[in-house]
Amino acid sequence: MRVLIIGSGGREHALAWKINQSSLKPEVFIAPGNSGTATEGTNVPISEGNIAALMAFIKEKGIDFVIPGPELPLVQGIADACEEAGVPCFGPKRYAAGLEASKSFSKTMMLETGVPTAPFKVFTNYEKAAKYVDSCARPLVVKADGLAAGKGVVVAKTADEAKAALKAMLVDKMFGSAGSTVVVEDVLVGEEASFLAFCDGETVIPLPSAQDHKAVFDGDTGPNTGGMGAYSPAPVAPEHMYDELVALSMRPILKELKKRGQPFTGILYAGLMMTEKGPQVLEYNVRFGDPECQPLLMRLEGDLLQVMLAAAQHRLHEVTLAISPKTALCVVIAAKGYPGEFPKGMPISGLEAAEAAVPGKVKVFHAGARTENGQVVSAGGRILGVTALGADLAEAQKNAYAAAAAIRMENMHFRRDIGSKGLTNCWACSGKGE
Ligand code: AMP
Ligand code: GLY
């Protein structure tokens, strides 16, 4: 079986690594891939948003199964194109990918289907939005409607900050057409959790909870990034809540999409805020999170490719997920300066030493990295995802940092507190969630 994975991040390396363990013995291609995916299969120099070139490759190579990693190819209709070509694809078609592509679309669907989420309003006109901000007299969140590479959300403390964000999006067109519609919503207070599930349009199989760390510096300070580290499970969303979380945050949306003739297949990712009043949905993604994917797949013991095929072929009811009871934790090694300007081309060493630091427990996933004359060098902001298993969160954290300490690279930055919130600041562990 020939499988094409689309993307070039740590998530795609983890997908390729796990899929290679399948009993189906796939031949794996990755477009465009990185230095890590090159060790798992064949990298193909086609960018993730070039649907025409991807489809030409799929047909020419006789690809049997397509796995888009990031949202862009899904939002641009790779699943629709695959359906037309008769090739199974693990991911939603363009309409359902709107859950991630448009915040107004997803918020409106949440409202219509009773999914708990922050109260909101949608605006296209700056004056009207500014008037609403003034009338609210409370902190608000301003969100660009479309895809803005994680930079389109401003949690504003004051009315002036909210209006500045609105002006940047609606008047100055900072995000182009992605910001010509905005969502303005109430601030939610609590701890965040990522909750992902396999979906086939009917059956839902949740993965264990995870927690991302979006801010670039320790203590959740500094600008937001794509994610500086993640671990699973997240004590803030304990296992006894999974059924409730599926019922609350997933079933109503999946039912509505099916009713509209647009059943959702692939991974539905609910970004949750665990508030005092219960879980609320911040956003949906229509794919694996990066870096959440890395610890989740470290814990997955079954055959990922078989599960993904079952989802794409609407027979997930045949599947049970085998998940390790261990905790997995991923520390992202980034370039100093990311998410702003950062240097590239730094040679990286210590990759084998990192995996040997805690034998059998560590996997270093490559992200913004490529091989140049046999040497792995940095090629992006998030460069590696050092991922480790442990009996519990404390041990997974210890193992991941022991491994990260072996990596050598100039201008390297990583957070030292991935997982610490889960160890110290967890209402669920303190008994309130039981
Ligand atoms: P989103 O892309 O909607 O998930 O927003 C990105 C990040 O902004 C989230 O992970 C939260 O940290 C923060 N955020 C979004 N919406 C809210 C909200 N209503 N209240 C507080 N923080 C929020
Ligand atoms: N880690 C968050 C995301 O993938 O969107």
XYZ file of C-alpha atoms and ligand atoms in Angstrom:
462
model
C 0.000 0.000 0.000
C 1.315 3.424 -0.967
C 0.615 6.221 1.509
C 1.180 9.944 0.983
C 1.550 12.112 4.090
C 1.268 15.844 3.402
C 3.224 18.339 5.519
C 6.691 19.009 6.899
C 6.446 19.345 10.680
C 7.073 17.262 13.766
C 3.521 15.989 13.434
C 4.258 14.584 9.981
C 7.464 12.895 11.181
C 5.472 11.300 14.005
C 2.755 10.187 11.557
C 5.322 8.652 9.187
C 7.129 6.930 12.085
C 3.926 5.417 13.462
C 2.495 4.449 10.090
C 5.709 2.622 9.231
C 4.976 0.291 12.153
C 1.744 -0.861 10.496
C 1.154 -4.514 9.663
C 0.130 -3.277 6.190
C 3.836 -2.561 5.490
C 3.158 0.684 3.609
C 5.468 2.456 1.233
C 5.456 5.982 2.657
C 5.863 9.230 0.731
C 5.940 12.635 2.441
C 5.325 15.947 0.668
C 7.416 17.954 1.261
C 8.720 16.322 4.487
C 11.896 17.093 6.460
C 15.141 15.411 7.562
C 13.192 13.144 9.926
C 10.567 11.974 7.435
C 13.404 11.210 4.977
C 14.426 8.367 7.301
C 10.861 6.985 7.261
C 10.100 7.124 3.550
C 10.585 9.180 0.412
C 10.319 12.954 0.550
C 8.582 14.522 -2.448
C 9.312 18.199 -3.188
C 5.710 19.419 -3.445
C 4.425 22.074 -1.061
C 1.466 21.298 1.176
C -0.837 23.856 -0.459
C -0.232 22.849 -4.085
C -3.329 20.700 -4.585
C -2.885 20.353 -8.358
C 0.687 19.053 -8.031
C -0.253 16.796 -5.106
C -3.107 15.266 -7.110
C -0.867 14.780 -10.140
C 1.639 12.930 -7.914
C -1.119 10.849 -6.285
C -2.341 9.688 -9.699
C 1.105 9.190 -11.213
C 2.415 7.151 -8.248
C -0.797 5.206 -7.707
C -1.095 6.405 -4.096
C -3.665 4.313 -2.192
C -4.214 6.538 0.832
C -3.668 10.238 1.525
C -3.031 11.662 5.008
C -2.953 15.462 5.145
C -1.151 16.654 8.299
C -1.868 20.401 8.390
C -5.104 22.295 7.747
C -4.086 24.074 4.545
C -4.523 21.190 2.070
C -7.841 20.257 3.738
C -9.138 23.817 3.599
C -8.052 23.940 -0.065
C -10.036 20.819 -0.850
C -7.557 17.919 -1.010
C -10.213 15.540 0.398
C -12.728 16.680 -2.241
C -10.139 16.151 -4.983
C -9.232 12.718 -3.604
C -12.887 11.706 -3.526
C -13.238 12.709 -7.167
C -10.147 10.669 -7.995
C -11.418 7.675 -5.984
C -8.496 7.733 -3.520
C -9.314 7.463 0.203
C -8.197 10.455 2.261
C -7.969 10.832 6.044
C -9.516 14.232 6.630
C -12.647 16.279 6.065
C -13.747 17.823 2.797
C -13.586 21.573 2.318
C -17.052 22.273 3.758
C -16.397 20.549 7.094
C -12.840 21.924 7.171
C -14.649 25.273 7.513
C -14.755 24.458 11.248
C -11.089 25.521 11.273
C -11.013 27.789 8.217
C -13.673 30.186 9.510
C -14.183 31.108 13.136
C -17.564 32.710 12.405
C -18.712 29.480 10.708
C -17.595 27.339 13.647
C -18.872 29.704 16.353
C -22.242 29.969 14.611
C -22.485 26.190 14.383
C -21.567 25.896 18.088
C -24.320 28.371 18.954
C -26.881 26.601 16.757
C -26.084 23.153 18.139
C -25.747 24.111 21.808
C -22.004 23.522 22.206
C -20.776 25.545 25.208
C -18.590 28.415 23.961
C -17.944 32.057 24.831
C -20.726 34.497 23.807
C -19.680 36.264 20.589
C -20.569 38.665 17.794
C -19.388 38.735 14.177
C -18.372 42.004 12.474
C -17.123 43.162 9.078
C -17.369 46.881 9.861
C -14.851 48.594 12.156
C -17.190 51.318 13.504
C -19.863 48.811 14.489
C -17.293 46.518 16.134
C -15.706 49.421 18.049
C -19.132 50.540 19.276
C -19.800 47.023 20.544
C -16.457 46.992 22.387
C -17.295 50.317 24.074
C -20.739 49.067 25.067
C -19.326 45.897 26.674
C -16.869 47.525 29.100
C -15.132 44.212 29.797
C -12.053 42.397 28.428
C -12.776 40.782 25.055
C -11.067 38.492 22.581
C -10.723 39.638 18.970
C -10.263 36.901 16.357
C -9.603 37.093 12.638
C -12.153 34.847 10.939
C -9.759 33.000 8.641
C -6.430 31.188 8.880
C -3.748 33.467 10.298
C -0.979 31.034 11.310
C -1.927 31.222 14.995
C -1.472 34.997 15.082
C -5.062 36.062 14.487
C -6.249 36.032 18.119
C -5.830 38.969 20.528
C -6.922 38.603 24.145
C -7.455 42.311 24.903
C -7.307 43.627 28.460
C -8.694 47.043 27.590
C -11.160 48.522 25.113
C -8.285 50.378 23.420
C -6.370 47.139 22.889
C -9.474 45.482 21.428
C -10.068 48.427 19.089
C -6.427 48.436 17.980
C -6.770 44.748 17.065
C -10.022 45.423 15.229
C -8.415 48.273 13.290
C -5.413 46.131 12.355
C -7.701 43.414 11.016
C -10.683 45.266 9.530
C -9.089 48.543 8.362
C -5.368 47.878 7.868
C -6.017 44.347 6.566
C -3.099 42.904 8.501
C -4.253 39.362 7.669
C -5.676 40.209 4.248
C -9.067 38.642 3.575
C -8.615 36.273 6.582
C -9.265 39.325 8.781
C -12.003 41.057 6.801
C -14.501 39.330 9.094
C -13.820 39.204 12.832
C -15.291 37.410 15.820
C -15.400 39.356 19.103
C -16.019 37.129 22.114
C -15.961 37.105 25.900
C -12.812 36.066 27.717
C -12.909 32.609 29.286
C -10.833 31.860 32.357
C -9.358 28.465 33.125
C -6.770 25.947 31.986
C -6.686 24.826 28.340
C -6.798 21.257 27.085
C -6.670 19.685 23.641
C -9.190 16.930 23.006
C -8.923 14.991 19.748
C -11.016 12.189 18.307
C -11.056 9.904 15.279
C -14.288 10.394 13.330
C -15.819 8.575 10.364
C -18.992 10.627 9.996
C -20.838 8.475 12.534
C -18.551 6.804 15.091
C -16.313 8.885 17.373
C -13.265 7.424 19.136
C -11.545 9.914 21.423
C -7.820 9.985 21.985
C -6.580 10.752 25.504
C -6.498 14.411 26.489
C -3.409 16.523 25.863
C -2.174 19.984 26.729
C -0.250 22.337 24.464
C 1.983 25.240 25.566
C 1.387 28.049 23.094
C 3.415 30.898 24.579
C 7.105 31.045 23.675
C 8.525 31.528 27.188
C 8.214 29.781 30.554
C 5.196 30.568 32.675
C 3.068 31.057 29.531
C 4.665 34.434 28.804
C 5.674 36.034 25.522
C 3.962 35.810 22.151
C 1.956 32.778 21.013
C 3.615 30.185 18.801
C 2.438 27.073 16.980
C 3.120 25.226 20.251
C 6.295 24.856 22.354
C 5.520 21.488 23.896
C 2.705 19.153 24.836
C 1.931 16.164 26.982
C -0.745 13.528 27.335
C -2.800 12.791 29.343
C -3.627 16.238 30.726
C -4.823 15.964 34.345
C -7.082 18.977 33.761
C -9.188 16.782 31.440
C -9.115 13.370 33.172
C -10.238 10.136 31.586
C -13.534 9.970 33.458
C -14.553 13.135 31.576
C -13.867 11.860 28.022
C -17.441 10.673 27.362
C -18.809 13.978 28.611
C -16.322 15.900 26.460
C -17.330 13.937 23.351
C -21.024 14.535 24.091
C -20.495 18.212 24.817
C -17.955 19.307 22.258
C -18.167 16.828 19.379
C -21.428 14.962 18.898
C -23.643 18.014 18.271
C -21.276 19.315 15.567
C -20.821 15.916 13.925
C -24.577 15.345 13.902
C -25.217 18.730 12.338
C -22.566 18.206 9.643
C -24.067 14.834 8.795
C -27.521 16.433 8.597
C -26.120 18.936 6.126
C -24.836 16.089 3.959
C -21.235 16.885 4.924
C -20.139 14.111 7.283
C -16.822 14.727 9.036
C -14.046 12.171 8.662
C -10.570 12.469 10.115
C -9.443 14.045 13.373
C -11.719 16.545 15.077
C -9.724 18.581 17.588
C -11.600 20.586 20.202
C -9.534 23.310 21.878
C -11.120 23.486 25.328
C -11.040 25.924 28.207
C -11.743 24.065 31.444
C -13.595 26.820 33.283
C -15.130 26.789 36.751
C -18.521 26.366 35.079
C -17.290 23.390 33.037
C -15.582 22.831 29.686
C -16.100 25.439 26.934
C -14.931 25.151 23.322
C -12.403 27.796 22.218
C -11.982 26.514 18.695
C -11.974 23.493 16.425
C -9.128 22.177 14.336
C -9.741 19.563 11.674
C -6.469 17.645 12.015
C -3.912 16.466 14.555
C -2.417 19.270 16.647
C 1.305 19.885 16.388
C 2.929 19.178 18.890
C 0.043 17.279 20.570
C 0.330 14.596 17.875
C 3.821 13.601 18.995
C 2.993 12.564 22.602
C -0.355 11.109 21.507
C 1.291 8.849 18.938
C 4.020 7.842 21.427
C 1.188 6.472 23.560
C -0.732 4.795 20.728
C 0.071 1.098 20.749
C -2.201 -0.099 17.962
C -1.936 0.137 14.193
C -2.458 3.826 13.310
C -2.724 3.195 9.574
C -5.508 0.637 10.097
C -7.387 3.091 12.335
C -7.046 5.905 9.795
C -8.170 3.662 6.939
C -11.175 2.540 8.980
C -12.100 6.195 9.576
C -11.773 7.090 5.898
C -13.840 4.046 4.936
C -16.608 4.745 7.493
C -16.000 1.606 9.546
C -14.504 3.014 12.750
C -17.008 0.924 14.741
C -14.717 -2.045 13.978
C -11.803 -0.392 15.816
C -10.636 -0.237 19.427
C -7.711 2.023 20.235
C -4.845 0.556 22.239
C -3.307 3.329 24.333
C -0.398 3.046 26.744
C -1.266 4.091 30.313
C 2.065 5.947 30.402
C 2.427 9.705 30.061
C 4.226 11.152 27.039
C 5.739 14.625 26.915
C 7.222 16.570 24.009
C 9.626 19.498 24.374
C 9.930 21.606 21.222
C 13.451 22.790 20.408
C 13.077 26.120 18.603
C 15.344 28.782 17.150
C 16.013 31.840 19.306
C 13.773 34.635 18.022
C 10.874 32.403 16.931
C 7.951 33.259 16.455
C 9.570 36.481 15.191
C 12.723 36.618 13.063
C 15.118 33.730 13.645
C 18.349 32.365 12.123
C 18.376 29.216 9.982
C 20.970 26.722 8.844
C 22.385 25.915 12.323
C 23.992 22.442 12.419
C 22.322 20.128 14.934
C 24.120 17.364 16.836
C 23.310 15.071 19.720
C 20.256 13.537 18.023
C 21.359 9.963 18.728
C 22.620 10.871 22.208
C 19.185 12.324 23.009
C 17.454 9.051 22.152
C 20.121 7.103 24.055
C 19.747 9.319 27.141
C 16.786 7.221 28.316
C 16.932 4.080 26.172
C 13.653 2.938 24.630
C 11.713 5.893 26.036
C 12.693 8.769 23.730
C 11.988 9.695 20.134
C 13.280 12.911 18.573
C 10.860 14.089 15.901
C 12.230 16.503 13.309
C 10.241 19.583 12.280
C 11.983 22.607 10.707
C 15.109 20.609 9.901
C 16.704 19.317 6.725
C 19.777 17.371 5.731
C 22.597 19.221 3.989
C 25.627 17.161 2.891
C 24.795 14.511 5.464
C 24.412 17.041 8.292
C 21.046 17.874 9.889
C 20.595 21.663 9.957
C 17.788 23.887 11.146
C 15.349 25.150 8.523
C 12.474 26.606 10.547
C 11.330 28.117 13.831
C 10.270 24.904 15.526
C 13.106 22.504 14.798
C 12.748 19.314 16.871
C 10.200 17.702 19.179
C 12.017 15.700 21.843
C 9.362 13.275 23.056
C 9.598 10.860 25.975
C 7.463 8.334 27.804
C 7.340 8.004 31.575
C 5.310 6.131 34.166
C 3.684 9.439 35.100
C 3.915 13.111 34.175
C 6.881 13.784 36.476
C 8.882 10.926 34.937
C 7.939 11.806 31.350
C 9.051 15.379 32.023
C 12.327 14.214 33.553
C 13.032 11.879 30.628
C 12.197 14.459 27.952
C 14.473 17.084 29.534
C 17.289 14.549 30.039
C 17.065 13.847 26.302
C 16.779 17.533 25.325
C 19.974 18.243 27.299
C 21.906 16.118 24.783
C 20.907 18.247 21.762
C 23.536 20.725 20.596
C 22.725 23.677 18.366
C 23.602 27.357 18.321
C 20.774 29.822 18.977
C 18.591 27.157 20.504
C 15.610 27.925 22.703
C 13.200 25.663 24.530
C 10.806 26.041 27.421
C 11.947 24.495 30.717
C 8.455 24.088 32.149
C 6.564 21.844 29.733
C 4.187 19.786 31.890
C 4.731 21.785 35.059
C 1.204 23.179 35.065
C -0.107 19.616 35.047
C 2.013 18.815 38.094
C 1.177 21.840 40.204
C -1.975 23.543 39.078
C -4.641 20.999 38.438
C -8.151 21.226 39.805
C -8.951 17.745 38.594
C -6.046 16.209 40.571
C -6.971 18.161 43.663
C -10.195 16.178 43.861
C -12.572 18.788 42.421
C -12.773 16.872 39.161
C -13.503 13.513 40.718
P -8.014 29.960 19.117
O -7.253 29.989 17.838
O -9.413 30.405 18.981
O -7.861 28.689 19.883
O -7.247 31.010 20.058
C -5.854 30.913 20.301
C -5.588 31.050 21.772
O -6.137 32.282 22.256
C -6.247 29.978 22.613
O -5.469 28.813 22.681
C -6.363 30.680 23.942
O -5.132 30.660 24.634
C -6.659 32.112 23.562
N -8.122 32.344 23.529
C -8.954 32.190 22.481
N -10.221 32.468 22.802
C -10.221 32.804 24.104
C -11.233 33.198 25.039
N -12.507 33.320 24.686
N -10.845 33.463 26.301
C -9.544 33.370 26.678
N -8.551 33.018 25.853
C -8.867 32.730 24.572
N -0.880 22.851 18.763
C -1.988 23.581 18.301
C -2.304 23.366 16.891
O -1.796 22.462 16.254
O -3.100 24.120 16.344
